Short mmCIF file of C-alpha atoms in Angstrom, two decimals:
data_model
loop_
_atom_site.label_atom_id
_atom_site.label_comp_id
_atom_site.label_asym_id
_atom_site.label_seq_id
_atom_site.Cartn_x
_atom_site.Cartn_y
_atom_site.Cartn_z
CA UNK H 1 -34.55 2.06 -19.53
CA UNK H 2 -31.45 0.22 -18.89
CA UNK H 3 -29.52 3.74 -18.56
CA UNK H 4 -31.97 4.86 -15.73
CA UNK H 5 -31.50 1.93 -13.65
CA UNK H 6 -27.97 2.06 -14.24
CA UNK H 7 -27.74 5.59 -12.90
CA UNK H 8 -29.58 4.72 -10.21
CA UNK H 9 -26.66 1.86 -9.13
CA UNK H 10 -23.92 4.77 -9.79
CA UNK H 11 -25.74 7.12 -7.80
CA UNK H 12 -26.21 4.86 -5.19
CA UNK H 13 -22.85 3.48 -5.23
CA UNK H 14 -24.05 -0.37 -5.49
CA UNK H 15 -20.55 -1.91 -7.10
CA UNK H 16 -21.38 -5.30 -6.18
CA UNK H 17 -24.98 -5.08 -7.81
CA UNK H 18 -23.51 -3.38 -10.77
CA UNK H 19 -20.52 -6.01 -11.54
CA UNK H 20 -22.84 -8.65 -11.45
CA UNK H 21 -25.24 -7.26 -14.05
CA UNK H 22 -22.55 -6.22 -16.04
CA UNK H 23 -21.66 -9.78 -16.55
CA UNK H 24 -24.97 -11.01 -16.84
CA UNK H 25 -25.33 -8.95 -19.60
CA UNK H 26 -21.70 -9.98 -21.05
CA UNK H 27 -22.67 -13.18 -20.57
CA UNK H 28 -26.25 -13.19 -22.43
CA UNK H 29 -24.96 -10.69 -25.25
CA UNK H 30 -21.97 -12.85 -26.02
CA UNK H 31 -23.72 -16.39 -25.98
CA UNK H 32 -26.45 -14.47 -28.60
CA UNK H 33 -24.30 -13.21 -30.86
CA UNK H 34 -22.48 -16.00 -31.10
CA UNK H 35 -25.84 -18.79 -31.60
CA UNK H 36 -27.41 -16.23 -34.02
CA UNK H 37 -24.30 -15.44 -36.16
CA UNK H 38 -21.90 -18.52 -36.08
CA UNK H 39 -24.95 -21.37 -35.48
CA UNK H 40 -27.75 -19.52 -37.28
CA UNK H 41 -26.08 -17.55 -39.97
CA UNK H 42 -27.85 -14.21 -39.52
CA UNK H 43 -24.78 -11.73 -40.10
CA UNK H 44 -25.15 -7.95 -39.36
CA UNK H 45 -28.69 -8.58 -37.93
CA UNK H 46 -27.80 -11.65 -35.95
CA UNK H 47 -24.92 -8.91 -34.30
CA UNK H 48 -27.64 -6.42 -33.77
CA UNK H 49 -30.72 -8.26 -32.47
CA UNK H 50 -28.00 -10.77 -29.73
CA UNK H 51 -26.92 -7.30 -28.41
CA UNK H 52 -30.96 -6.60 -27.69
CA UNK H 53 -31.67 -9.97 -26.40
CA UNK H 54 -28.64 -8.72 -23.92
CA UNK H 55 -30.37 -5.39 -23.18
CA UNK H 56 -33.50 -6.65 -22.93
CA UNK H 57 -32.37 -9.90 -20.14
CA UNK H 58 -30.53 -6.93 -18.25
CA UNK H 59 -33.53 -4.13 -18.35
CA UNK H 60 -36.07 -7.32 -16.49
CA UNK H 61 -32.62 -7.98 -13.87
CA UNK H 62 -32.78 -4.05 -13.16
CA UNK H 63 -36.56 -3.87 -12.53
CA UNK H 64 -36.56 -6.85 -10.45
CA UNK H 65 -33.52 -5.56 -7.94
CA UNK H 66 -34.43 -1.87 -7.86
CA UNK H 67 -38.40 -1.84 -7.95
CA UNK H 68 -38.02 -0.34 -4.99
CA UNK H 69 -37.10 3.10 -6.44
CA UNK H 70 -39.71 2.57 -9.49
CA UNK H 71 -42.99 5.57 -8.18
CA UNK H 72 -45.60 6.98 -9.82
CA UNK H 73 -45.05 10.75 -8.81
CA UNK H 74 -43.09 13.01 -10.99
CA UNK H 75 -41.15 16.18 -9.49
CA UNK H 76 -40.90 18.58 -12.24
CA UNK H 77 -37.95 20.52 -9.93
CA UNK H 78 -35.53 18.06 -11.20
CA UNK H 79 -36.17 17.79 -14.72
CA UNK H 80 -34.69 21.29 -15.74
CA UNK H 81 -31.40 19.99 -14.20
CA UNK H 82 -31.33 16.31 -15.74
CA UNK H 83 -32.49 17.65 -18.68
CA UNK H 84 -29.20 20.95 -19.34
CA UNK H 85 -26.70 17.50 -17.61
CA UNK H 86 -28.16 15.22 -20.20
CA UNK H 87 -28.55 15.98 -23.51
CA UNK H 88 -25.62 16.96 -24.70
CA UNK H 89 -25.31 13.03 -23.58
CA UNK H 90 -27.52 12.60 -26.70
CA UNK H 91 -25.30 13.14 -29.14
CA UNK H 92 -22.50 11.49 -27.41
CA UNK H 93 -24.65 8.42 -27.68
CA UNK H 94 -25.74 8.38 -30.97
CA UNK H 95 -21.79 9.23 -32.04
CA UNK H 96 -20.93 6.26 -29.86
CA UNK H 97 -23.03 4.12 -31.56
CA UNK H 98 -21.35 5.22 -35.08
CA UNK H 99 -17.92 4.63 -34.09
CA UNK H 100 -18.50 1.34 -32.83
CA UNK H 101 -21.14 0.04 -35.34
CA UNK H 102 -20.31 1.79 -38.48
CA UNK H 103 -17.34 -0.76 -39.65
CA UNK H 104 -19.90 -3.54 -39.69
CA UNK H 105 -22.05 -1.55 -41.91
CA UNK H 106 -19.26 -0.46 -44.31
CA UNK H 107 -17.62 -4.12 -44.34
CA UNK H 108 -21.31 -5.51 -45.66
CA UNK H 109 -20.99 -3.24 -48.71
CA UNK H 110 -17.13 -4.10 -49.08
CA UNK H 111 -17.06 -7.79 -48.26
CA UNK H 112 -19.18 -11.05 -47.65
CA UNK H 113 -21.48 -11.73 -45.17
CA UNK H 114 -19.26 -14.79 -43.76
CA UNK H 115 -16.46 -11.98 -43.65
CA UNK H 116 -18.92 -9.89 -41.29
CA UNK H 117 -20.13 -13.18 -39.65
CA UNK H 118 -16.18 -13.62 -38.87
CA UNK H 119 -15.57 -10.25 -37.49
CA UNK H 120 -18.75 -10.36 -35.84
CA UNK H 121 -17.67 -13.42 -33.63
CA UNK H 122 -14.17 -11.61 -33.41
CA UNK H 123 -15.82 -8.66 -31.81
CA UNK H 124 -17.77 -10.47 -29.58
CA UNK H 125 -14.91 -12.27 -28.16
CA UNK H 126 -13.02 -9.17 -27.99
CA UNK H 127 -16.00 -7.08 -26.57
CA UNK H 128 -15.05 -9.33 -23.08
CA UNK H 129 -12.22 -6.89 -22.45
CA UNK H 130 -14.40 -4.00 -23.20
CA UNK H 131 -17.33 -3.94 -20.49
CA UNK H 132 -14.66 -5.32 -18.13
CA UNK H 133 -13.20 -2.21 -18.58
CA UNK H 134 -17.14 -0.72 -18.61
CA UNK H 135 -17.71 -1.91 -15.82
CA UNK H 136 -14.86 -0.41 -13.88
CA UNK H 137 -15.12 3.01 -15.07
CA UNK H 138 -19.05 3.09 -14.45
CA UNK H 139 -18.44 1.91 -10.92
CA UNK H 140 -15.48 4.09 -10.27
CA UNK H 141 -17.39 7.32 -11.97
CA UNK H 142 -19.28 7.92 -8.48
CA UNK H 143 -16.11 7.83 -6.97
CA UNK H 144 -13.87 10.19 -9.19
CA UNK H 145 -17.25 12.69 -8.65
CA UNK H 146 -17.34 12.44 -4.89
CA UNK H 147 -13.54 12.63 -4.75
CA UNK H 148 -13.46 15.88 -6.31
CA UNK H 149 -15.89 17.75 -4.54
CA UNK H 150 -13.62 16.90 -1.71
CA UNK H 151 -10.16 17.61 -2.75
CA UNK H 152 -9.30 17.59 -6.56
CA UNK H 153 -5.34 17.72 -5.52
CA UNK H 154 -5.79 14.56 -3.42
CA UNK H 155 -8.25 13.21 -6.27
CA UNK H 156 -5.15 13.49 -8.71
CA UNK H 157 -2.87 11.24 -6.88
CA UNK H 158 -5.24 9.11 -5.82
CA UNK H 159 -5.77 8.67 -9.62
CA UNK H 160 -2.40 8.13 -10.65
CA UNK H 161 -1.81 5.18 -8.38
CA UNK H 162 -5.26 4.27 -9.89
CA UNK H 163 -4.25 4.13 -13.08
CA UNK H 164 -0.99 2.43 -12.43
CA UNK H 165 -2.85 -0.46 -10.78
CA UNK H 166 -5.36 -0.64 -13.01
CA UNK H 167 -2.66 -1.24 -16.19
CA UNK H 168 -1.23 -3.58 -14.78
CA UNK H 169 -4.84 -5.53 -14.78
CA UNK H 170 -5.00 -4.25 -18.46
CA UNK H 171 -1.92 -5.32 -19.30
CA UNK H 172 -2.85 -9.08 -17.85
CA UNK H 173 -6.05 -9.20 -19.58
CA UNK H 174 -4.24 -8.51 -23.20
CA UNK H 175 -1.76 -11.04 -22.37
CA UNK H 176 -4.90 -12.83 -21.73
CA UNK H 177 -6.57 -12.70 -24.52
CA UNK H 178 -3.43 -12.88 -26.78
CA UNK H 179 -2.51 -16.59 -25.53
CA UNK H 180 -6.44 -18.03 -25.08
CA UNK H 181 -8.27 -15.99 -28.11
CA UNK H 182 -7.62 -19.34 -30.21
CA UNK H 183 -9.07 -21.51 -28.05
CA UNK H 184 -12.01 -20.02 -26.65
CA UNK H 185 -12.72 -19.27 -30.70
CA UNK H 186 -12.61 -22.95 -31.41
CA UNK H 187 -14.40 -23.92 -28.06
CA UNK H 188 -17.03 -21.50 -29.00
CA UNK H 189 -17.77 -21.70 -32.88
CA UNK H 190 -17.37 -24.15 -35.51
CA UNK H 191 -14.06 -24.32 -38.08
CA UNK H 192 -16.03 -21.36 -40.39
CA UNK H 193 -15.12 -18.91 -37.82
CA UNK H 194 -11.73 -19.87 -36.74
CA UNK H 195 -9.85 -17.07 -38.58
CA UNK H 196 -11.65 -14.66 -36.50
CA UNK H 197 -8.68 -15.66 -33.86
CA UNK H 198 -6.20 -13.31 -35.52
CA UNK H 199 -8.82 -10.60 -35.56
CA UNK H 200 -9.13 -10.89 -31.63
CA UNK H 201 -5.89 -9.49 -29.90
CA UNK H 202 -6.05 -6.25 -32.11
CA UNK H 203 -9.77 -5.65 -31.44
CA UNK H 204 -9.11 -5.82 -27.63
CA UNK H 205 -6.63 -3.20 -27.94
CA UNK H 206 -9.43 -1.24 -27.97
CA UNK H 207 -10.00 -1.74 -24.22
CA UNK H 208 -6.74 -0.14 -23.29
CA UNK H 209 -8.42 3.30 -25.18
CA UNK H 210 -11.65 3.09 -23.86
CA UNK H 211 -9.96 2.88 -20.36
CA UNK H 212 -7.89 5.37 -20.67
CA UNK H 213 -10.44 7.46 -21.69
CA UNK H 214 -12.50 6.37 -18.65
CA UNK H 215 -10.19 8.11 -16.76
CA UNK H 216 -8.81 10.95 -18.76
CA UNK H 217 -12.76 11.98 -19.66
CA UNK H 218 -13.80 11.39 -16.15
CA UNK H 219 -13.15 15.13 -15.44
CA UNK H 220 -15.69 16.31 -18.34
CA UNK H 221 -18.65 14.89 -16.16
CA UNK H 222 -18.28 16.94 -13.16
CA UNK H 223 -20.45 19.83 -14.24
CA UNK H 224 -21.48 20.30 -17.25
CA UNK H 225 -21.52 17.84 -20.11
CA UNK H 226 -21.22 20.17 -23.53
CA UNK H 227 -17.67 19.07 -24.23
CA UNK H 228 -18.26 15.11 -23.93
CA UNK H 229 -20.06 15.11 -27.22
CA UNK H 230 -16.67 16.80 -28.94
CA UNK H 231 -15.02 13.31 -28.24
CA UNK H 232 -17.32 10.68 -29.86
CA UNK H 233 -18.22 12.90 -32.47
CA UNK H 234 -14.78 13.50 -33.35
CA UNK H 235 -13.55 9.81 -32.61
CA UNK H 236 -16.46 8.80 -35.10
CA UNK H 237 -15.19 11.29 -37.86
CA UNK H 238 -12.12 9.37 -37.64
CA UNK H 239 -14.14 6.21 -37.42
CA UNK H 240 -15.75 6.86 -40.32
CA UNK H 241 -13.08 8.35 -42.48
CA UNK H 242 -10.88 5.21 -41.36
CA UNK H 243 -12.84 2.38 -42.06
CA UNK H 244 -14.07 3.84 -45.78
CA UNK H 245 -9.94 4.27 -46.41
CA UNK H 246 -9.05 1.09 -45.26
CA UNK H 247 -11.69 -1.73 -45.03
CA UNK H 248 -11.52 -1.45 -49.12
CA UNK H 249 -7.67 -1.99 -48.69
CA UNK H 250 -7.02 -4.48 -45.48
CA UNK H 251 -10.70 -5.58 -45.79
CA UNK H 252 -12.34 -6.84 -41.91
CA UNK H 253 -7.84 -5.83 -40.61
CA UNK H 254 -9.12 -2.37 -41.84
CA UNK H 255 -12.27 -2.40 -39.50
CA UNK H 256 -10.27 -3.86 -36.20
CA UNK H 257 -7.31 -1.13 -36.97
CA UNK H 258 -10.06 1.91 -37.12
CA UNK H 259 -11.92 0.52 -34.25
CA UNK H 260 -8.21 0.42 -32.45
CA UNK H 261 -7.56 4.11 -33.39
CA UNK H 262 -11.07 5.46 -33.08
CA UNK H 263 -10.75 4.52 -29.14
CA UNK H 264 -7.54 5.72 -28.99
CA UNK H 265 -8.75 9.09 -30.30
CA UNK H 266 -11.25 9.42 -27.64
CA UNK H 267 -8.69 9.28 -25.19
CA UNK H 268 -6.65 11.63 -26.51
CA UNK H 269 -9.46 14.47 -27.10
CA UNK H 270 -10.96 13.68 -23.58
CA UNK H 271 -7.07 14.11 -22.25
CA UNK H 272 -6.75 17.18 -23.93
CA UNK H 273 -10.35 18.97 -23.32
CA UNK H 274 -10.23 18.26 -19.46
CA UNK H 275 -6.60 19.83 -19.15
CA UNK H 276 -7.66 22.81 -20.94
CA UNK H 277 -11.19 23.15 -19.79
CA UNK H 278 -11.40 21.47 -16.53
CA UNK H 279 -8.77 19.84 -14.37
CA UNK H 280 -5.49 17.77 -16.04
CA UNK H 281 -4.90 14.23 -14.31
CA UNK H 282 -1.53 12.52 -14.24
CA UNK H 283 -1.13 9.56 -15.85
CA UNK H 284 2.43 7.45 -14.90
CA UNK H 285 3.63 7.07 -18.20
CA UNK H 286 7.34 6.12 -17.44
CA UNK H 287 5.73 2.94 -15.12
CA UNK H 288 3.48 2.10 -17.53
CA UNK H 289 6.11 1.67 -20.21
CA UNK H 290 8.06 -0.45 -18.43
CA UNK H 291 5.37 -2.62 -17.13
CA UNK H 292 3.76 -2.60 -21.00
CA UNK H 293 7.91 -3.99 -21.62
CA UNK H 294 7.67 -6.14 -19.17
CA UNK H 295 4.32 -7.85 -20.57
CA UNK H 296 6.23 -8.05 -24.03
CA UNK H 297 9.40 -10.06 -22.02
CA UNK H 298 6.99 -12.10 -21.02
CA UNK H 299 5.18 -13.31 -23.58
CA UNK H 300 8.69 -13.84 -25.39
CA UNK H 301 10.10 -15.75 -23.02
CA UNK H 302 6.80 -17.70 -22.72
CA UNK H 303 6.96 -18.50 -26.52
CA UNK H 304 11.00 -18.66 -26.55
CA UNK H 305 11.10 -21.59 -24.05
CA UNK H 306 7.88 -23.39 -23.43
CA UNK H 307 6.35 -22.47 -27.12
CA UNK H 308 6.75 -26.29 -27.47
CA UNK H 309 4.15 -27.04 -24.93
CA UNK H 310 0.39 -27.74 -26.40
CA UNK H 311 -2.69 -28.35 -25.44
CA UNK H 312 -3.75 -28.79 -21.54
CA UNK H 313 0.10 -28.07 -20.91
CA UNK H 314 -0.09 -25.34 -23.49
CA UNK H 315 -2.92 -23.39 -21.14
CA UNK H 316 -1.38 -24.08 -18.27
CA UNK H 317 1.92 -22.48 -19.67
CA UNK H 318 -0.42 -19.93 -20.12
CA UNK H 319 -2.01 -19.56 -17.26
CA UNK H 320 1.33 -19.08 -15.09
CA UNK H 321 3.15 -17.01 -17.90
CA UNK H 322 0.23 -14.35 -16.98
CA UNK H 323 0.29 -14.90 -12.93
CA UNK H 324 3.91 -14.39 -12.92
CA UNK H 325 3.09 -11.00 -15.11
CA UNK H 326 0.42 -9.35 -12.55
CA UNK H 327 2.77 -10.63 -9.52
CA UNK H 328 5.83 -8.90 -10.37
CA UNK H 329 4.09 -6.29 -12.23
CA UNK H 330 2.22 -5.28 -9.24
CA UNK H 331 5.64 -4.99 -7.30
CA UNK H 332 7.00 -2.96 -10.20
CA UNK H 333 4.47 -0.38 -9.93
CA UNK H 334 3.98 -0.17 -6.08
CA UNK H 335 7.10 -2.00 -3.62
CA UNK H 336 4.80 -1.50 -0.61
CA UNK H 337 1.73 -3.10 -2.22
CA UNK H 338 2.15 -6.61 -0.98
CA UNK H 339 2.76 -5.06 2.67
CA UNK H 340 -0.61 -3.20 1.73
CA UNK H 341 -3.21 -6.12 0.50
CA UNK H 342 -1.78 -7.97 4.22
CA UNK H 343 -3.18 -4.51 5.89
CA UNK H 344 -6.29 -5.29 4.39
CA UNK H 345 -6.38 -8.98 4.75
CA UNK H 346 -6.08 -8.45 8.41
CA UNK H 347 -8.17 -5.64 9.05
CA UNK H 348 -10.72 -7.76 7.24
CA UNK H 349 -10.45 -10.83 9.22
CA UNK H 350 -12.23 -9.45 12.31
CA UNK H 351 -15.36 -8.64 9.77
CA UNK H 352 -15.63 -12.04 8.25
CA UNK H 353 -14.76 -14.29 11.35
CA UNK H 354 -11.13 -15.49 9.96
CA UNK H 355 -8.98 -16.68 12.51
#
């Protein structure tokens, strides 16, 4: 149900609408998970019924805003076409849900259930990241679409600066979650769960896959669908094969180091499959290694000279070590783009009544 009403928000090109249920539901899967597995004990199930209580919250937010659109009538001209568009999506879906479920499963058989409670919280934590990055490439799907049946040459620049912007947000949100994952861990659960800090920063590394793959798989949605299902099924092969090699080895480091790769994978099938099959898009590799270098100097630096600093004076260390990141980053990948965001601040000031 959610999926339907989600469409609908693509379709209709409703960002604003769509960021804010993303993060209601972000915000009621996380606080779930994290009552009925670190407060209440309930392991694997605990995982699985907080992410319902999120899907559930979000499916009565989506009726309420677009009940509107909700008729009784049924034309049967559209359902041949919805129906060859989406279920190849079926499969896709139900491989999706093995690659990013599966290593709880296998760690139960292999491990405790505190050790699944731990990397439970972990990938809750770490699942912030994630449907930020969601959330982007669901709103900016409706986009990519329109763009190409305009101009697919112009689509692939516009892309490439895309993608340059958007890792240097990436970028900021590991550094992110690399110097606060410890805190919001012990803000948010009790001393049981603290070692799920170390678990956090690699899990999140998943986010940089699944965004890549946002845009690299974009291209496999324009017509048909047939090849999407090649990806997930293929990144939960690896999944799979993965976790039952090394969660008996590296134990719940195993899991987060599949779940790394697995997204990783996706990417590079969905890069692949739309340069062969559909249209190739350009990624700026040589800028994005120097800005993912630049993150690294960073955090060095950060730890080099201030590492002494702790607690409030610790986050605000922090807190500027990352602004200074996304400022000159930003610069790094686009000189103009300061000139660019006052272009926009003053052709918005007539709209909004700034003087």
């Amino acid at each position: 149900i959610y999926g339907v009403f989600q469409g609908l928000l693509r379709a209709r090109r409703k960002a604003g609408l769509f960021l804010f249920a993303s993060s209601l539901y972000l915000g009621a899967t996380v606080v779930s998970k994290i009552i009925l597995v670190a407060l209440l004990h309930k392991g694997i199930s605990g995982m699985l019924l907080g992410t319902i209580i999120g899907d559930m919250i979000l499916v009565i937010y989506m009726i309420i805003i677009q009940r509107a659109w909700i008729t009784r009538s049924l034309d049967r001209g559209y359902i041949r076409q919805s129906l060859i568009y989406s279920l190849p999506l079926i499969p896709h879906a139900a491989a999706t849900f093995i690659f990013t479920l599966s290593n709880r499963i296998i760690l139960e058989n292999y491990t405790t259930l505190a050790v699944v409670g731990v990397f439970g919280i972990a990938s809750s934590i770490a699942q912030v990241p994630i449907l930020l990055v969601d959330s982007f490439g669901i709103a900016y799907g409706p986009h990519f679409i329109h763009g190409a049946e305009l101009d697919k040459n112009r689509l692939r620049n516009e892309t490439k600066y895309i993608i340059g912007i958007w890792w240097v947000g990436i970028a900021a949100i590991m550094m992110g979650v690399y110097l606060f994952s410890e805190e919001a861990i012990k803000l948010l659960t009790t001393p049981a769960y603290y070692s799920a800090a170390s678990l956090v920063p690699i899990l999140s590394l998943a986010a940089v896959g699944r965004g890549l793959y946002t845009f690299a798989g974009s291209p496999l949605f324009l017509s048909k669908t047939k090849l999407v299902p090649i990806v997930t099924i293929g990144a939960g092969m690896v999944s799979l094969g993965l976790n039952f090699w090394l969660i008996p080895i590296l134990g719940v480091f195993g899991a987060a180091w599949a779940t790394v790769v697995a997204h990783g994978v996706t990417f590079g099938l969905a890069h692949y499959l739309s340069a062969r099959k559909v249209f190739s898009l350009q990624f700026p590799w040589q800028r994005m290694g120097l800005i993912a270098g630049w993150a690294v100097v960073v955090l060095g630096l950060t730890f080099i000279w201030f590492g002494y600093l702790q607690g409030a004076l610790g986050i605000i260390r922090d807190g500027i070590a990352v602004a200074v990141f996304i400022v000159i980053g930003l610069y790094m990948q686009d000189r103009k783009i300061y000139s660019k965001i006052r272009t926009v601040i003053k052709s918005a000031r007539p709209r909004f009544n700034i003087a």
